[in-house]
Coordinates of C-alpha atoms and ligand atoms in Angstrom, one line a residue:
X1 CA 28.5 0.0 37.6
X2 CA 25.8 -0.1 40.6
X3 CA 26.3 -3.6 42.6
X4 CA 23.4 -5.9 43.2
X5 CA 22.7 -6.0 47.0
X6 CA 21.0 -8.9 48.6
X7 CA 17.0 -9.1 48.7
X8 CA 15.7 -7.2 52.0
X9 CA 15.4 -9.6 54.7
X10 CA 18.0 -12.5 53.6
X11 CA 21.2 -12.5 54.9
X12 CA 24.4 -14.1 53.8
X13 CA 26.1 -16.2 56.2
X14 CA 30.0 -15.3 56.0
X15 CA 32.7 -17.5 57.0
X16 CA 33.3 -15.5 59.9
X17 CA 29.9 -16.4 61.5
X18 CA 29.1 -20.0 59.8
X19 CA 30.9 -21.5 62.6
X20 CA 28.7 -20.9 64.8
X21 CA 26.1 -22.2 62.5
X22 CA 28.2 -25.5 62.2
X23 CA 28.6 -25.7 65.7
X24 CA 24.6 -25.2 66.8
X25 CA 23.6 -27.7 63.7
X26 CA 26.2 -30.2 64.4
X27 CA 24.8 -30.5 68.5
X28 CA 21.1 -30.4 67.2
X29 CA 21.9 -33.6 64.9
X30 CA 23.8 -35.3 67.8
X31 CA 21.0 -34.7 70.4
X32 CA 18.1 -35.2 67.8
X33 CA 19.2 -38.5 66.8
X34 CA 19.9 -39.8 70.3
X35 CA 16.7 -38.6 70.5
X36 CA 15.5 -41.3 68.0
X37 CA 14.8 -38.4 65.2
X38 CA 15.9 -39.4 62.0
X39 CA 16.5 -36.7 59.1
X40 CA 14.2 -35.7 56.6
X41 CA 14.8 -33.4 53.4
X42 CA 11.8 -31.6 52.0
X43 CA 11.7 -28.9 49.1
X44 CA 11.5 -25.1 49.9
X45 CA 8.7 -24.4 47.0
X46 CA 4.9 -26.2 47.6
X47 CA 1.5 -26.1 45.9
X48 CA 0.3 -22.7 48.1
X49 CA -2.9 -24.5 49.5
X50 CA -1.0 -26.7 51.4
X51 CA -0.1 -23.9 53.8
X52 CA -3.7 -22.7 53.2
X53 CA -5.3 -24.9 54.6
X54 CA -2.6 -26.4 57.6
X55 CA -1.6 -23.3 59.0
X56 CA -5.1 -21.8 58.4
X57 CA -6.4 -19.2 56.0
X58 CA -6.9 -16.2 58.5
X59 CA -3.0 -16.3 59.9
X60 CA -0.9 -13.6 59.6
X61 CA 1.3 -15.9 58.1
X62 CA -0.7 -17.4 55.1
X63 CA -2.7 -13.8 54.9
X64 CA 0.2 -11.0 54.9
X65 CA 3.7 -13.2 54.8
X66 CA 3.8 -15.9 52.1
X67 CA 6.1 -15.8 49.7
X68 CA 3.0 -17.2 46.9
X69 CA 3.2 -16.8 43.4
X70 CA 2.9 -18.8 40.1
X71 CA 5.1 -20.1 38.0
X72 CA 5.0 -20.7 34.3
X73 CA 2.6 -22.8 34.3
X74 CA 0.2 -20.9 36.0
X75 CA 0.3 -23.5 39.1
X76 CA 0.2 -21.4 43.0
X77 CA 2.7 -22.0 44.8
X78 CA 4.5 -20.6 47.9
X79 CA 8.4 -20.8 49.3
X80 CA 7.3 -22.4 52.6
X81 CA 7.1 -20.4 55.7
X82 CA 7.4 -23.6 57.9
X83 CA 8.9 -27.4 57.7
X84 CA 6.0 -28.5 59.8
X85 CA 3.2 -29.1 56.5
X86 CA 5.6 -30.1 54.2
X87 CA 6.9 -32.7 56.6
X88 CA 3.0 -34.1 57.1
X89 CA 2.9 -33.4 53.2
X90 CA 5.6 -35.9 53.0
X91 CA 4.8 -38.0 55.3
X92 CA 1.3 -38.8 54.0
X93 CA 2.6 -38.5 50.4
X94 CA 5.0 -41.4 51.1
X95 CA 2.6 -43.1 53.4
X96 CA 5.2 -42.8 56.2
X97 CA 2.9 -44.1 59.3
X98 CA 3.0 -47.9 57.8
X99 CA 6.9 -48.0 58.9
X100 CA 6.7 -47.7 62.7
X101 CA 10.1 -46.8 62.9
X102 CA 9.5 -43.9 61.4
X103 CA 8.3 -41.8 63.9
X104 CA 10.4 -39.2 64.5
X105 CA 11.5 -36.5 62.3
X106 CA 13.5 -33.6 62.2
X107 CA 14.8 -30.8 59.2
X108 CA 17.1 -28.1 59.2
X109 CA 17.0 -25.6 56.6
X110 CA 15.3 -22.1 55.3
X111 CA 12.6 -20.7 55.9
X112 CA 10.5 -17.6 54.3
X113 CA 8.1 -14.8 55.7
X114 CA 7.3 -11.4 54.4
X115 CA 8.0 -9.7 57.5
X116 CA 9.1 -6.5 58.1
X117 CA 12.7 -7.1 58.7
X118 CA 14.1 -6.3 62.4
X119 CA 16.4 -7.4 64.4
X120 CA 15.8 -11.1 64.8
X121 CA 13.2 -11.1 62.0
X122 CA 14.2 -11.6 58.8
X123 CA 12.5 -12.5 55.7
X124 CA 14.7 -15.4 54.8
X125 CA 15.3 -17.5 58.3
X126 CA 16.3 -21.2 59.7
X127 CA 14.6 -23.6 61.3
X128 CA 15.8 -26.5 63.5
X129 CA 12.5 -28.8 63.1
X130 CA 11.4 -31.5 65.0
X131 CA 7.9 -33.8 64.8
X132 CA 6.4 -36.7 66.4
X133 CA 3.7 -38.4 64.5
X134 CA 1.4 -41.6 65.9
X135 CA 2.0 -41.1 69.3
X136 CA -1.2 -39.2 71.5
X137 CA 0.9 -39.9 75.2
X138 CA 1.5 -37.1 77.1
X139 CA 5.1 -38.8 77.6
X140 CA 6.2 -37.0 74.3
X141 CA 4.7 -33.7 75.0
X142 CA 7.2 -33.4 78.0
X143 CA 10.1 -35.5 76.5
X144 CA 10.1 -33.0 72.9
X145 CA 10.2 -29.6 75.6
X146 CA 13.1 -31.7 78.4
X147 CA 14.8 -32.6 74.4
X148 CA 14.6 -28.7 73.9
X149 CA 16.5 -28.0 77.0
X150 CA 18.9 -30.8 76.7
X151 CA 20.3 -29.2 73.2
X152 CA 19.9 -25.9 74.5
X153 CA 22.1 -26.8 77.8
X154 CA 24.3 -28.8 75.2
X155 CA 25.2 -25.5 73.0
X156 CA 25.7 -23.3 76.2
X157 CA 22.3 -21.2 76.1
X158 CA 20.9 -20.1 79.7
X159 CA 18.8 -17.6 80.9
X160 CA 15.6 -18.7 78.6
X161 CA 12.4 -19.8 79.9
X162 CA 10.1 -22.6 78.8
X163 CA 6.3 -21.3 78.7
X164 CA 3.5 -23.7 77.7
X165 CA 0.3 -23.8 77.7
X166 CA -2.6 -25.7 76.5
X167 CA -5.1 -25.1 73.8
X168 CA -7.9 -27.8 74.5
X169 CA -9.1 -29.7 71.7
X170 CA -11.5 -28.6 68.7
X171 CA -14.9 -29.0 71.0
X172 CA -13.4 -27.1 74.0
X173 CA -12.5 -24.3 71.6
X174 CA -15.6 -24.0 70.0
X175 CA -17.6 -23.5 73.6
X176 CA -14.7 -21.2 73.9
X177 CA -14.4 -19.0 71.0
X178 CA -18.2 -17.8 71.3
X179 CA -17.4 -16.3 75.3
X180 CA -14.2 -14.7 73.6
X181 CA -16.2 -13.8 70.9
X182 CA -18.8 -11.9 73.6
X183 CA -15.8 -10.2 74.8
X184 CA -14.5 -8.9 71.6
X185 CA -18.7 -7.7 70.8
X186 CA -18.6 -6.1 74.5
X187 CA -15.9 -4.0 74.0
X188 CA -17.0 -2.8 70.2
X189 CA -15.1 -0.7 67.9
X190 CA -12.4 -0.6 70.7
X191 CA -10.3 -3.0 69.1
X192 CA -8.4 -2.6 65.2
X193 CA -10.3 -3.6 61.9
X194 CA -8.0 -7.0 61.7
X195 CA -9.1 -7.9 65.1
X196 CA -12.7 -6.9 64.1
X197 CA -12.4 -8.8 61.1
X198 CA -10.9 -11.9 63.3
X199 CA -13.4 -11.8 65.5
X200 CA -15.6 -13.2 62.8
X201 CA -13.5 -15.2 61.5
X202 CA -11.1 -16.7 63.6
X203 CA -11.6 -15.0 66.6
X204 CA -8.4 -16.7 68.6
X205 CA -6.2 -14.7 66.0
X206 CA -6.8 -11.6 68.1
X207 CA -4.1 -12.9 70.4
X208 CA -1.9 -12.3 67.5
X209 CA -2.0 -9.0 67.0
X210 CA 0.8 -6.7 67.3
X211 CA -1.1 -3.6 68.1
X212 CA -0.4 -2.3 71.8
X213 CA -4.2 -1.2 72.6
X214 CA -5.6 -4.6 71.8
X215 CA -3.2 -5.9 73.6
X216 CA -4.0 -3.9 76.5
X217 CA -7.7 -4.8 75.7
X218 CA -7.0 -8.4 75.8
X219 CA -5.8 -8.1 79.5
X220 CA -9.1 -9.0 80.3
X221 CA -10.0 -11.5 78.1
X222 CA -11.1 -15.1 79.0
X223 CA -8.4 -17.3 78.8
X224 CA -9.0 -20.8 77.1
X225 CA -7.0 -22.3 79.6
X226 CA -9.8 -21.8 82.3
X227 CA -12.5 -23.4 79.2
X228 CA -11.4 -27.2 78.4
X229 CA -12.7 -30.0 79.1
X230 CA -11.1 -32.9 81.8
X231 CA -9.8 -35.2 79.4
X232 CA -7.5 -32.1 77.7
X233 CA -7.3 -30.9 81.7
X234 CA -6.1 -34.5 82.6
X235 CA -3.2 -34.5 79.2
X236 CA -1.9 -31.1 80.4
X237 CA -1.4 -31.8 84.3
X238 CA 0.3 -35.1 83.1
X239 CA 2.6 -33.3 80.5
X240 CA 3.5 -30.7 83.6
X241 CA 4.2 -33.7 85.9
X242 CA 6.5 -35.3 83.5
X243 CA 8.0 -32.4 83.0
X244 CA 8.7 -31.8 86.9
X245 CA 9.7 -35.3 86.8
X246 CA 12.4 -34.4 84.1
X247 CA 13.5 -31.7 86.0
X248 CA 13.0 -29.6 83.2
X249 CA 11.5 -25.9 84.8
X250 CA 8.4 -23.8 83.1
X251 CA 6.1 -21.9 84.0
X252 CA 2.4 -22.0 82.6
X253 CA 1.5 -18.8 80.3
X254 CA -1.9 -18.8 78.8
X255 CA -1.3 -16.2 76.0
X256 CA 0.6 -18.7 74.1
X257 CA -1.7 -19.6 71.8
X258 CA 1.0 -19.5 68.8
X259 CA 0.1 -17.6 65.6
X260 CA -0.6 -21.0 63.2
X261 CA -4.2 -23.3 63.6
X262 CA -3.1 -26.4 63.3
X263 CA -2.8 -26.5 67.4
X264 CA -4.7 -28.0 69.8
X265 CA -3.6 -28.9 73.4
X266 CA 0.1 -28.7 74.4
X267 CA 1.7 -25.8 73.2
X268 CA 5.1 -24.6 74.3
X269 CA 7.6 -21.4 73.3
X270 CA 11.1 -21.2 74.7
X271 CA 11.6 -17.4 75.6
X272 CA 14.6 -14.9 76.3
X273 CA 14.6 -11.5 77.5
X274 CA 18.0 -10.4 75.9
X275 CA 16.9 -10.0 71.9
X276 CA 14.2 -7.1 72.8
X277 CA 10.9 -7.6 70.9
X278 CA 11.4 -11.0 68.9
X279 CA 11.8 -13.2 72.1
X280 CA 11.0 -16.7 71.3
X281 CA 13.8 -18.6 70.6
X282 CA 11.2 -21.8 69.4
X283 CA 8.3 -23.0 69.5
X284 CA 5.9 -26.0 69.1
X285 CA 3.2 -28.0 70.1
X286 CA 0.6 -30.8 69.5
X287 CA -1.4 -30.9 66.1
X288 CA -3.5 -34.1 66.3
X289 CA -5.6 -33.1 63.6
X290 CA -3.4 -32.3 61.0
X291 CA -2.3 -35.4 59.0
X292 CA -6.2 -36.3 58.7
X293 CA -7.3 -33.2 57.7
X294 CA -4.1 -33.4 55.0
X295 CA -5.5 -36.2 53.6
X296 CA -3.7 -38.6 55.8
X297 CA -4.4 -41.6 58.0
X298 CA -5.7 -40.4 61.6
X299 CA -2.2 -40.0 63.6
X300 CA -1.9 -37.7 66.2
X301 CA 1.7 -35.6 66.1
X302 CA 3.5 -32.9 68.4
X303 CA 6.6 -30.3 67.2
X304 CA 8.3 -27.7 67.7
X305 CA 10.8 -26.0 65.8
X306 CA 14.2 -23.6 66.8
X307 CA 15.0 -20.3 65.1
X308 CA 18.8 -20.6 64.3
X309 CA 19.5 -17.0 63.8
X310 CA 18.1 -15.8 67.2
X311 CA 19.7 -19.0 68.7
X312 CA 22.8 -17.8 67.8
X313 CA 22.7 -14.7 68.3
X314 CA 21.6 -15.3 71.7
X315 CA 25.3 -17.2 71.7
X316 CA 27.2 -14.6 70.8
X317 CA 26.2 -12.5 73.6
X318 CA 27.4 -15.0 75.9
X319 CA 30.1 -16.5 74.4
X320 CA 33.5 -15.0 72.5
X321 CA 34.2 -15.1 68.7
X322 CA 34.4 -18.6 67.3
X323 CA 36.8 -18.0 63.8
X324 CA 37.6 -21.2 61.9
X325 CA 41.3 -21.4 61.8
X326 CA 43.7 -23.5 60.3
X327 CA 46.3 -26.0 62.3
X328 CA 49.5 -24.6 60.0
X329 CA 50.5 -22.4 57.2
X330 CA 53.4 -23.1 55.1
X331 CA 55.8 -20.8 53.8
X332 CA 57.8 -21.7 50.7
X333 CA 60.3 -19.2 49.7
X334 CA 61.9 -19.8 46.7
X335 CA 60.3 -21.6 43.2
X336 CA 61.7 -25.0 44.8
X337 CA 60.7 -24.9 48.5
X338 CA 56.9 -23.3 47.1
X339 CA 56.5 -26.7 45.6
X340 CA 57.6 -28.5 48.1
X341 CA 55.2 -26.5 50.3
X342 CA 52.4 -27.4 48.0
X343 CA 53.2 -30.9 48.4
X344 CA 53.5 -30.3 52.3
X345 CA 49.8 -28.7 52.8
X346 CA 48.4 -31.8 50.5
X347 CA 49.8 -33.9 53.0
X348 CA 49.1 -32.2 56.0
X349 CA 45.5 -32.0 54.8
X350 CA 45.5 -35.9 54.1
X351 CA 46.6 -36.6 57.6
X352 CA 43.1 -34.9 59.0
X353 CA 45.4 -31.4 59.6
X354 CA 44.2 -28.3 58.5
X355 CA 46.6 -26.4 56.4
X356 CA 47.1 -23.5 54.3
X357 CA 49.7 -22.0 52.4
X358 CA 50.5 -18.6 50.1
X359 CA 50.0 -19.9 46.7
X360 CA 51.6 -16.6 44.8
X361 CA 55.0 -16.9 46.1
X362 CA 55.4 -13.7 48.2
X363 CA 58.6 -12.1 50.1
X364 CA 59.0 -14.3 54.0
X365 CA 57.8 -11.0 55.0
X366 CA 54.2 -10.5 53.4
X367 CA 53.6 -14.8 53.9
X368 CA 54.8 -14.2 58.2
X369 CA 52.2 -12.0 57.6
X370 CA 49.6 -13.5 55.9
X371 CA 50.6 -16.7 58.5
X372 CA 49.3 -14.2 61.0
X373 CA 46.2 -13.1 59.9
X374 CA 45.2 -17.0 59.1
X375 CA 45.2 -17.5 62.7
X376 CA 47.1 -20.3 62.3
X377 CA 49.1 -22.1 65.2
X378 CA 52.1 -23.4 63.4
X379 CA 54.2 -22.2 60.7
X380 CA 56.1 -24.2 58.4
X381 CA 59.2 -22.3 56.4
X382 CA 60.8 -24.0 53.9
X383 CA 63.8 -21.9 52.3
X384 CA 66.5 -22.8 49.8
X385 CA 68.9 -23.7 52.5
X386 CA 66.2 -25.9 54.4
X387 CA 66.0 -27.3 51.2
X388 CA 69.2 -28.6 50.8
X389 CA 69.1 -29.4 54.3
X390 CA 66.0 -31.7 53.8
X391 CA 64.9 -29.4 56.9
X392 CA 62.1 -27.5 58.1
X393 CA 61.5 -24.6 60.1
X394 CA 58.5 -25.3 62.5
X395 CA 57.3 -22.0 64.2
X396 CA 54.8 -22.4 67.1
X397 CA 52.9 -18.8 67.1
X398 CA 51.4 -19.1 70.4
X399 CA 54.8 -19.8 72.5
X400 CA 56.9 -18.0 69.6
X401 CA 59.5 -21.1 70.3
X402 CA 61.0 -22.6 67.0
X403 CA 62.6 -25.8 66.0
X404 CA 64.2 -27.6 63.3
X405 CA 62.7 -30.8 61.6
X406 CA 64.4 -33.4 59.2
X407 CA 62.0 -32.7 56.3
X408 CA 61.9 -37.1 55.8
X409 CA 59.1 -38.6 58.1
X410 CA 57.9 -35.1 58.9
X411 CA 54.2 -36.6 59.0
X412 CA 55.0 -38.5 62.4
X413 CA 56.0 -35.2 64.0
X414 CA 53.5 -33.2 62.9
X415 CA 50.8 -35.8 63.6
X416 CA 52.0 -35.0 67.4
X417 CA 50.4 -31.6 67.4
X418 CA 47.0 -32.1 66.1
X419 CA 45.8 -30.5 69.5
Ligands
HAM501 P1 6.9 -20.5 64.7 O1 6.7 -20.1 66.1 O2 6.2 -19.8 63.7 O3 6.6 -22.1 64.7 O4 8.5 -20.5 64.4 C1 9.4 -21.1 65.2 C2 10.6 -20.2 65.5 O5 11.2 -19.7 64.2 C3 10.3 -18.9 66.2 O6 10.3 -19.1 67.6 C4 11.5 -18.0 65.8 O7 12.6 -18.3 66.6 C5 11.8 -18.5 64.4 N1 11.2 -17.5 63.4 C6 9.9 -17.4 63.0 N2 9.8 -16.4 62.1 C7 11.0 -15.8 62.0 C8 11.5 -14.7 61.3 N3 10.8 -14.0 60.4 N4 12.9 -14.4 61.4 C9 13.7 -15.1 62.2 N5 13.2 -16.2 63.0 C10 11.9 -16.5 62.9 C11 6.7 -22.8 63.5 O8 7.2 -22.5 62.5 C12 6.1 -24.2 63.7 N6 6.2 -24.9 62.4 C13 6.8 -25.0 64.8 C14 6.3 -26.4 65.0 C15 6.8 -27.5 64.5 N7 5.1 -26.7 65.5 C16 4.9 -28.0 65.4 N8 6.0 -28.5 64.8

């Protein structure tokens, strides 16, 4: 019969890789919570219009990649391409901003866009997610991007650079998005029918697309940067001065105006060179209005959030295989000694040890070899004749030395090689 293949885009995760995905979620808790971030959990399925309206109606993301349908109750609802709106969702849902201690919040988990898969894009992903609600300072701006590199040092990663950028706020944007709108007249029909169609509606979308000739067009395009007002100025040169006060390097790129409209001011994408075309390893950035316009209390918030599967892949190209193996195997030959081996692993594993053993009671031969294959550092045999002996057979597979152990009080010796 014809197997069933995994949907296009989504990915299993197989034990030969998830180490790496333990090992990159494990730092981001560490650093996240001596950060101050505290975890939050938040459902993969919400009511489609809260996407609609926080990451805006005319982005590629809520127009082409949704996940959106509705279920049997004829209620729309989308897999969410983002933590950032459910978090606010939550957030205002559970009237979060009365507890001041609850400031800072991260999530880790799936995500979903219809994208045409590629390398590094994939239509089931995961996000490392981090948000800051209530506080306006510039002091956070800097602190979230010098937490970024912190983690990102942390897990090994070099060779990425920090861009940001600001977007103003609402009013500088509106002064601004009629002289880009001028531009995008000027040049006419030059431009594709989604960026014609953006520049009615949204016309700051046209820095999304993915077409090379409006790319080229936009060369020339006023940049926002060079349109805000001195209060937005004034936030941005103190973000960049904490920043340099960090120590933490960027360089300021005007094009990233990131593809969701929930932004204003700071915004911020970490970038590599080494995946090819998908080269932003994160991204984030302020989103004052947000909460209010969710239905919230007026709190100002910044974020940003990592994508795991570039992350790591960016890992493996510096670093060597990272297989899970266990500390022992034991071989018990004989109905006896297999018991006894079973008994062994059990407490082995008690003790914090990670051991395996050959449950089908094999030749010595096929469990050496099976030892082997595990990866495992020590070898146990227990025969009939150890047995009897109340001995054991300890084989150390890296120096290929072996010794004999009195099987009573084994735990204290083996406790000794733990590491
Ligand atoms: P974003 O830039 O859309 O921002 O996504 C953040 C990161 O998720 C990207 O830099 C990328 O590494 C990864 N990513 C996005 N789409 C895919 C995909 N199809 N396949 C693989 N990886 C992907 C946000 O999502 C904002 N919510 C960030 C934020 C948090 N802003 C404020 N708070």
């Amino acid at each position: 019969m014809e197997s069933i293949q995994a949907v296009r885009g989504m990915n299993d995760i197989l034990p030969d890789q998830v180490g790496w995905w333990q090992e990159v979620e494990n730092a981001a808790r560490e650093v996240l919570e001596n950060f101050g971030y505290r975890e939050i959990r938040t459902p993969v399925l919400e009511k489609l219009e809260l996407f609609a309206r926080s990451i805006g109606e005319s982005t590629d993301i809520v127009e082409k990649e949704m996940y959106a349908f509705e279920d049997r109750n004829g209620e729309r609802l989308a897999l969410r391409p983002e933590a950032t709106a459910s978090i606010v969702r939550s957030y205002v849902q559970h009237g979060l901003h009365a507890d001041s201690a609850v400031r800072k919040l991260y999530e880790i988990g799936p995500m979903f866009r219809h994208e045409r898969p590629q390398k590094g894009r994939y239509r089931q992903f995961h996000q490392i997610d981090a948000e800051v609600f209530g506080i306006d300072s510039p002091m956070i701006d800097a602190e979230m991007m010098h937490m970024l590199r912190v983690f990102l040092d942390r897990i090994g990663i070099s060779g990425v650079v920090l861009n940001i950028n600001t977007l103003g706020c609402p009013e500088c944007r509106k002064t601004y998005r009629e002289i880009l709108k001028d531009f995008l007249t000027a040049k006419g029909d030059q431009f594709c029918p989604d960026c014609l169609r953006r520049r009615e509606t949204n016309p700051l979308r046209v820095f999304d697309c993915k077409v090379e000739r409006c790319q080229a067009l936009l060369e020339s395009a006023p940049m926002l940067i060079d349109h805000i007002d001195e209060e937005c100025r004034a936030h941005f040169d103190a973000v960049k001065d904490y920043l340099e006060k960090l120590g933490t390097r960027y360089v300021v790129n005007p094009r990233i105006v990131r593809g969701l409209d929930y932004y204003m001011r700071t915004t911020f994408e970490v970038i590599t060179d080494r995946l090819g075309s998908q080269n932003a390893i994160g991204g984030g950035g302020r989103y004052n209005g947000l909460v209010r316009d969710l239905g919230g209390a007026d709190v100002p918030a910044v974020g940003f959030a990592i994508g795991m599967e570039r992350l790591i892949m960016l890992l493996q190209q510096e670093q060597s295989e990272k297989v899970r193996m266990p500390r022992f195997f034991v071989a018990g030959l004989g109905e006896q000694p297999r018991a006894a081996a079973f008994l062994l692993v059990q407490q082995l594993r008690g003790l914090g040890l990670e051991a395996e053993m050959d449950y089908e009671g094999r030749s010595l031969k096929s469990q050496m070899r099976r030892a082997d294959k595990s990866g495992a550092r020590y070898v146990i045999i227990l025969g009939e004749d150890e047995m009897s002996r109340r001995e054991i057979q300890l084989r150390d597979m890296q120096t290929k030395t072996q010794r004999i152990l009195p099987l009573d009080n084994v735990e204290d010796e083996l406790k000794q090689l733990r590491d």
